[in-house]
């Protein structure tokens, strides 16, 4: 039966068996000690004597020596003690079963709480925690360890969801750039000049290269390998011009006009691809959220705290951050008021 295989039942039987064995051993030792010190034995020599009253014999009685009587009393007392001890030992065993069942249930109550919480936790909801209370014992440590494991799992799942969300956002911009430039230069304008076609091809080539790097970063992150940032001298003006060229066709399709004010003397140390994706996110949000016939400037600038990246009107800005915080693929999207 499943009930017999439970830990609670086995602990109850173990507790009762140990208590019964200890009590039985104590009674046996006590019985042997009393028996050896009192020399109990029944009366073996007795005599019949007459009972006289006023010189007249009224009956008979059994008489024995004092030592014989004392041994007989000890024997009877020891026999009575043995009978009561056996009865008490049987009652103690039954009582120990109930006490052991209650005590084992109290000891295993935290385990039940851990099991119930673990059953209620699902793969898509790791916010539940056990949070055991009580003394800092082994079960409390077990509960805290499981809570720590759930924290790590929850963090890993959130990172995966954020990775998917950021990857979708990052891949959407290159695809939009490719489609817009192909439509503008190859389909909508079949008589486009050779320089225009070459410019469109260059933009498409850069977009596909960025997509390939994004896929590589995604695979590296999936394998739990940290994506290393290449800290080099980066011309922020060139990054801004490159991003602007990629989104020119998309902005034209939406009726948005971008006024470029890009200088080439803004140098900083960082990762070129990460900065390029950050600038692309700014332009993508600005073009997507701007009303029709909107005009806004696209310019990199320099702030008192250091060199700042492009800050187009109504598209927010991205503060300059250390290269170690500009993670490729996981760059935060800028907020748009």
Short mmCIF file of C-alpha atoms in Angstrom, two decimals:
data_model
loop_
_atom_site.label_atom_id
_atom_site.label_comp_id
_atom_site.label_asym_id
_atom_site.label_seq_id
_atom_site.Cartn_x
_atom_site.Cartn_y
_atom_site.Cartn_z
CA UNK A 1 0.00 0.00 0.00
CA UNK A 2 1.11 3.53 -0.70
CA UNK A 3 0.36 4.55 2.89
CA UNK A 4 2.91 2.05 4.21
CA UNK A 5 5.62 3.43 1.89
CA UNK A 6 5.28 7.02 3.12
CA UNK A 7 8.08 8.62 5.11
CA UNK A 8 5.64 9.61 7.83
CA UNK A 9 4.57 6.01 8.41
CA UNK A 10 8.16 4.77 8.45
CA UNK A 11 9.20 7.48 10.90
CA UNK A 12 6.24 6.58 13.14
CA UNK A 13 7.16 2.89 13.15
CA UNK A 14 10.82 3.69 13.78
CA UNK A 15 9.97 6.03 16.67
CA UNK A 16 7.58 3.49 18.24
CA UNK A 17 10.04 0.62 17.83
CA UNK A 18 12.88 2.54 19.43
CA UNK A 19 10.68 3.70 22.30
CA UNK A 20 9.33 0.18 22.83
CA UNK A 21 12.84 -1.29 22.79
CA UNK A 22 14.17 1.25 25.28
CA UNK A 23 11.20 0.86 27.62
CA UNK A 24 11.39 -2.92 27.38
CA UNK A 25 15.12 -2.90 28.09
CA UNK A 26 14.55 -0.66 31.11
CA UNK A 27 11.88 -2.94 32.51
CA UNK A 28 14.00 -6.05 31.96
CA UNK A 29 16.97 -4.49 33.76
CA UNK A 30 14.72 -3.39 36.64
CA UNK A 31 13.13 -6.83 36.91
CA UNK A 32 16.51 -8.60 36.97
CA UNK A 33 17.89 -6.20 39.56
CA UNK A 34 14.91 -6.65 41.88
CA UNK A 35 14.97 -10.41 41.45
CA UNK A 36 18.65 -10.71 42.35
CA UNK A 37 18.50 -8.44 45.37
CA UNK A 38 15.36 -9.86 47.01
CA UNK A 39 15.75 -13.62 46.35
CA UNK A 40 12.04 -14.15 45.73
CA UNK A 41 10.69 -17.70 45.85
CA UNK A 42 7.52 -19.41 46.97
CA UNK A 43 7.17 -21.06 50.38
CA UNK A 44 8.64 -24.56 50.32
CA UNK A 45 8.43 -25.52 54.00
CA UNK A 46 5.25 -25.04 55.99
CA UNK A 47 3.67 -26.63 59.05
CA UNK A 48 0.15 -27.21 60.21
CA UNK A 49 -0.56 -25.83 63.69
CA UNK A 50 -3.69 -25.82 65.73
CA UNK A 51 -5.54 -22.73 66.77
CA UNK A 52 -6.69 -22.71 70.40
CA UNK A 53 -9.03 -20.40 72.21
CA UNK A 54 -9.50 -20.66 75.93
CA UNK A 55 -7.77 -24.00 75.78
CA UNK A 56 -10.11 -25.31 73.15
CA UNK A 57 -8.82 -26.07 69.65
CA UNK A 58 -10.88 -24.13 67.17
CA UNK A 59 -9.01 -24.84 63.93
CA UNK A 60 -5.68 -25.14 62.16
CA UNK A 61 -3.31 -22.73 60.37
CA UNK A 62 -0.25 -22.99 58.15
CA UNK A 63 2.91 -21.57 59.61
CA UNK A 64 6.38 -21.13 58.13
CA UNK A 65 9.66 -19.58 58.97
CA UNK A 66 10.09 -15.82 58.70
CA UNK A 67 12.63 -16.06 55.87
CA UNK A 68 10.29 -18.27 53.89
CA UNK A 69 7.45 -15.78 54.32
CA UNK A 70 9.65 -12.84 53.30
CA UNK A 71 10.80 -14.64 50.13
CA UNK A 72 7.21 -15.49 49.27
CA UNK A 73 6.14 -11.86 49.64
CA UNK A 74 8.99 -10.75 47.38
CA UNK A 75 8.07 -13.39 44.82
CA UNK A 76 4.44 -12.25 44.74
CA UNK A 77 5.46 -8.60 44.46
CA UNK A 78 7.87 -9.34 41.61
CA UNK A 79 5.23 -11.33 39.76
CA UNK A 80 2.72 -8.49 40.11
CA UNK A 81 5.30 -5.99 38.88
CA UNK A 82 6.01 -8.19 35.87
CA UNK A 83 2.35 -8.41 34.91
CA UNK A 84 1.78 -4.67 35.24
CA UNK A 85 4.99 -3.92 33.34
CA UNK A 86 3.98 -6.06 30.39
CA UNK A 87 0.56 -4.40 30.30
CA UNK A 88 2.11 -0.93 30.51
CA UNK A 89 4.64 -1.85 27.83
CA UNK A 90 1.86 -2.85 25.43
CA UNK A 91 -0.06 0.36 26.15
CA UNK A 92 3.12 2.38 25.70
CA UNK A 93 3.66 0.87 22.25
CA UNK A 94 0.15 1.80 21.15
CA UNK A 95 0.52 5.32 22.56
CA UNK A 96 3.92 5.71 20.93
CA UNK A 97 2.37 4.99 17.54
CA UNK A 98 -0.01 7.93 17.94
CA UNK A 99 2.66 10.22 19.36
CA UNK A 100 5.10 9.24 16.61
CA UNK A 101 2.46 9.92 13.95
CA UNK A 102 1.80 13.41 15.32
CA UNK A 103 5.48 14.28 15.77
CA UNK A 104 6.48 13.01 12.33
CA UNK A 105 3.62 14.99 10.80
CA UNK A 106 4.83 18.20 12.47
CA UNK A 107 8.40 17.52 11.40
CA UNK A 108 7.39 16.85 7.79
CA UNK A 109 4.95 19.76 7.51
CA UNK A 110 7.52 22.03 5.79
CA UNK A 111 8.19 19.26 3.28
CA UNK A 112 4.49 19.21 2.45
CA UNK A 113 4.52 22.98 1.96
CA UNK A 114 7.51 22.68 -0.36
CA UNK A 115 5.81 19.93 -2.39
CA UNK A 116 2.53 21.88 -2.71
CA UNK A 117 4.29 25.03 -3.83
CA UNK A 118 6.41 23.10 -6.32
CA UNK A 119 3.29 21.51 -7.81
CA UNK A 120 1.59 24.90 -8.14
CA UNK A 121 4.55 26.49 -9.89
CA UNK A 122 4.38 26.28 -13.67
CA UNK A 123 7.01 26.91 -16.28
CA UNK A 124 5.41 30.20 -17.33
CA UNK A 125 4.89 31.53 -13.79
CA UNK A 126 7.91 31.33 -11.52
CA UNK A 127 6.87 34.16 -9.21
CA UNK A 128 5.70 31.85 -6.40
CA UNK A 129 8.06 31.25 -3.49
CA UNK A 130 8.00 28.84 -0.55
CA UNK A 131 9.21 31.32 2.12
CA UNK A 132 9.34 28.88 5.03
CA UNK A 133 9.20 30.35 8.51
CA UNK A 134 10.43 28.92 11.77
CA UNK A 135 13.83 28.02 13.15
CA UNK A 136 16.87 27.95 10.92
CA UNK A 137 17.04 24.16 10.57
CA UNK A 138 17.74 21.81 7.67
CA UNK A 139 14.22 22.10 6.23
CA UNK A 140 14.37 25.89 6.39
CA UNK A 141 17.69 25.79 4.54
CA UNK A 142 16.11 23.47 1.95
CA UNK A 143 13.23 25.88 1.40
CA UNK A 144 15.58 28.87 1.08
CA UNK A 145 17.74 26.93 -1.38
CA UNK A 146 14.71 26.13 -3.54
CA UNK A 147 13.64 29.79 -3.39
CA UNK A 148 17.10 30.83 -4.58
CA UNK A 149 16.89 28.30 -7.41
CA UNK A 150 13.47 29.67 -8.41
CA UNK A 151 14.91 33.20 -8.39
CA UNK A 152 17.63 32.13 -10.80
CA UNK A 153 15.16 30.28 -13.01
CA UNK A 154 12.80 33.26 -13.04
CA UNK A 155 15.66 35.56 -13.97
CA UNK A 156 16.73 33.19 -16.75
CA UNK A 157 13.20 33.00 -18.16
CA UNK A 158 12.86 36.78 -18.06
CA UNK A 159 16.18 37.10 -19.84
CA UNK A 160 14.99 34.68 -22.53
CA UNK A 161 11.76 36.60 -23.02
CA UNK A 162 13.70 39.87 -23.18
CA UNK A 163 16.11 38.28 -25.64
CA UNK A 164 13.27 37.22 -27.93
CA UNK A 165 11.63 40.64 -27.69
CA UNK A 166 14.87 42.51 -28.38
CA UNK A 167 15.85 40.15 -31.18
CA UNK A 168 12.48 40.67 -32.86
CA UNK A 169 12.86 44.42 -32.57
CA UNK A 170 16.45 44.40 -33.80
CA UNK A 171 15.68 42.20 -36.81
CA UNK A 172 12.63 44.23 -37.78
CA UNK A 173 14.67 47.35 -38.58
CA UNK A 174 17.09 45.72 -41.09
CA UNK A 175 14.18 43.97 -42.81
CA UNK A 176 12.31 47.25 -43.11
CA UNK A 177 15.43 48.95 -44.48
CA UNK A 178 15.94 46.21 -47.09
CA UNK A 179 12.34 46.26 -48.21
CA UNK A 180 12.11 50.04 -48.41
CA UNK A 181 15.31 50.43 -50.41
CA UNK A 182 14.42 47.61 -52.79
CA UNK A 183 10.97 49.07 -53.36
CA UNK A 184 12.29 52.59 -53.82
CA UNK A 185 15.26 51.87 -56.07
CA UNK A 186 14.38 48.71 -57.96
CA UNK A 187 10.59 48.48 -58.18
CA UNK A 188 9.08 51.96 -57.79
CA UNK A 189 11.83 53.58 -59.84
CA UNK A 190 12.86 51.20 -62.63
CA UNK A 191 14.66 54.04 -64.40
CA UNK A 192 16.82 54.81 -61.38
CA UNK A 193 20.36 55.87 -62.11
CA UNK A 194 23.34 53.64 -61.54
CA UNK A 195 24.55 55.61 -58.47
CA UNK A 196 21.10 55.28 -56.89
CA UNK A 197 21.10 51.55 -57.50
CA UNK A 198 24.61 51.23 -56.08
CA UNK A 199 23.56 53.20 -53.00
CA UNK A 200 20.52 50.94 -52.52
CA UNK A 201 22.67 47.84 -52.93
CA UNK A 202 25.15 49.19 -50.35
CA UNK A 203 22.34 49.87 -47.89
CA UNK A 204 20.90 46.38 -48.40
CA UNK A 205 24.35 44.84 -47.98
CA UNK A 206 24.87 46.66 -44.67
CA UNK A 207 21.43 45.59 -43.46
CA UNK A 208 22.03 41.93 -44.31
CA UNK A 209 25.43 42.08 -42.61
CA UNK A 210 23.82 43.44 -39.46
CA UNK A 211 21.20 40.70 -39.59
CA UNK A 212 23.93 38.05 -39.83
CA UNK A 213 25.72 39.51 -36.81
CA UNK A 214 22.46 39.66 -34.88
CA UNK A 215 21.84 35.98 -35.59
CA UNK A 216 25.38 35.14 -34.45
CA UNK A 217 24.85 37.13 -31.25
CA UNK A 218 21.58 35.33 -30.69
CA UNK A 219 23.24 31.93 -31.08
CA UNK A 220 26.07 32.93 -28.74
CA UNK A 221 23.59 34.07 -26.11
CA UNK A 222 21.57 30.87 -26.51
CA UNK A 223 24.76 28.90 -25.79
CA UNK A 224 25.29 31.00 -22.66
CA UNK A 225 28.40 32.60 -24.09
CA UNK A 226 28.86 36.26 -23.23
CA UNK A 227 28.94 38.46 -26.28
CA UNK A 228 32.21 40.38 -26.19
CA UNK A 229 32.15 44.04 -27.17
CA UNK A 230 34.87 45.32 -29.46
CA UNK A 231 35.99 48.62 -27.91
CA UNK A 232 37.48 50.72 -30.69
CA UNK A 233 37.61 54.34 -31.75
CA UNK A 234 34.24 55.06 -33.36
CA UNK A 235 33.31 58.06 -35.48
CA UNK A 236 29.83 58.88 -34.21
CA UNK A 237 29.21 61.13 -37.20
CA UNK A 238 29.87 58.26 -39.60
CA UNK A 239 27.56 56.02 -37.57
CA UNK A 240 24.83 58.66 -37.74
CA UNK A 241 25.28 59.14 -41.50
CA UNK A 242 25.15 55.39 -42.11
CA UNK A 243 21.96 55.04 -40.06
CA UNK A 244 20.41 58.02 -41.82
CA UNK A 245 21.11 56.57 -45.26
CA UNK A 246 19.47 53.30 -44.26
CA UNK A 247 16.24 54.99 -43.17
CA UNK A 248 15.99 57.63 -45.89
CA UNK A 249 13.72 55.48 -48.07
CA UNK A 250 11.51 54.45 -45.15
CA UNK A 251 11.11 58.07 -44.03
CA UNK A 252 10.22 59.13 -47.57
CA UNK A 253 7.52 56.47 -47.78
CA UNK A 254 5.94 57.81 -44.58
CA UNK A 255 6.20 61.44 -45.62
CA UNK A 256 8.78 62.23 -42.94
CA UNK A 257 11.62 64.58 -43.80
CA UNK A 258 14.91 64.28 -41.98
CA UNK A 259 17.28 67.22 -41.85
CA UNK A 260 20.81 65.93 -41.43
CA UNK A 261 23.34 67.89 -39.41
CA UNK A 262 26.21 65.44 -39.08
CA UNK A 263 29.79 66.37 -38.29
CA UNK A 264 32.77 64.10 -38.57
CA UNK A 265 34.77 65.13 -35.50
CA UNK A 266 32.82 63.24 -32.83
CA UNK A 267 35.05 60.37 -31.75
CA UNK A 268 34.43 58.02 -28.85
CA UNK A 269 35.51 54.60 -27.63
CA UNK A 270 32.83 51.92 -27.95
CA UNK A 271 31.41 49.12 -30.05
CA UNK A 272 30.53 50.21 -33.58
CA UNK A 273 27.79 47.62 -34.12
CA UNK A 274 26.11 48.37 -30.79
CA UNK A 275 26.15 52.12 -31.48
CA UNK A 276 24.85 51.53 -34.98
CA UNK A 277 21.95 49.47 -33.63
CA UNK A 278 21.19 52.12 -31.03
CA UNK A 279 21.09 54.81 -33.72
CA UNK A 280 18.93 52.57 -35.89
CA UNK A 281 16.48 52.09 -33.02
CA UNK A 282 16.22 55.86 -32.59
CA UNK A 283 15.51 56.40 -36.27
CA UNK A 284 13.12 53.46 -36.47
CA UNK A 285 11.02 54.74 -33.57
CA UNK A 286 11.13 58.32 -34.80
CA UNK A 287 10.01 57.42 -38.32
CA UNK A 288 7.37 54.99 -37.10
CA UNK A 289 5.83 57.31 -34.51
CA UNK A 290 6.16 60.67 -36.26
CA UNK A 291 2.99 62.11 -37.86
CA UNK A 292 2.84 62.59 -41.61
CA UNK A 293 4.79 65.48 -43.14
CA UNK A 294 6.87 65.77 -39.97
CA UNK A 295 10.32 67.31 -40.04
CA UNK A 296 13.01 66.89 -37.46
CA UNK A 297 16.79 67.18 -37.26
CA UNK A 298 19.16 64.25 -37.08
CA UNK A 299 22.42 65.27 -35.50
CA UNK A 300 24.99 63.90 -33.10
CA UNK A 301 26.10 66.30 -30.40
CA UNK A 302 28.52 66.81 -27.56
CA UNK A 303 27.39 67.26 -23.97
CA UNK A 304 29.23 68.48 -20.90
CA UNK A 305 29.50 64.92 -19.59
CA UNK A 306 31.00 63.70 -22.84
CA UNK A 307 30.07 62.90 -26.38
CA UNK A 308 26.39 62.13 -26.91
CA UNK A 309 24.76 60.14 -29.69
CA UNK A 310 22.08 61.47 -32.06
CA UNK A 311 19.06 63.14 -30.50
CA UNK A 312 16.30 63.67 -33.08
CA UNK A 313 13.30 65.71 -32.02
CA UNK A 314 10.38 63.64 -30.60
CA UNK A 315 12.51 60.52 -30.65
CA UNK A 316 14.37 60.87 -27.36
CA UNK A 317 18.09 60.43 -27.06
CA UNK A 318 20.55 57.81 -25.97
CA UNK A 319 23.06 58.94 -23.37
CA UNK A 320 26.66 57.95 -23.81
CA UNK A 321 27.38 54.86 -21.78
CA UNK A 322 30.49 52.76 -21.16
CA UNK A 323 31.08 50.14 -23.80
CA UNK A 324 30.61 47.37 -21.24
CA UNK A 325 26.97 48.43 -20.85
CA UNK A 326 26.20 48.58 -24.57
CA UNK A 327 25.44 44.90 -25.12
CA UNK A 328 24.80 43.93 -28.73
CA UNK A 329 21.33 42.59 -29.35
CA UNK A 330 20.14 43.54 -25.85
CA UNK A 331 20.40 47.30 -26.21
CA UNK A 332 17.39 49.03 -24.68
CA UNK A 333 14.97 50.73 -26.99
CA UNK A 334 14.82 54.49 -26.50
CA UNK A 335 11.62 55.93 -25.10
CA UNK A 336 9.45 58.06 -27.31
CA UNK A 337 7.27 60.77 -25.71
#
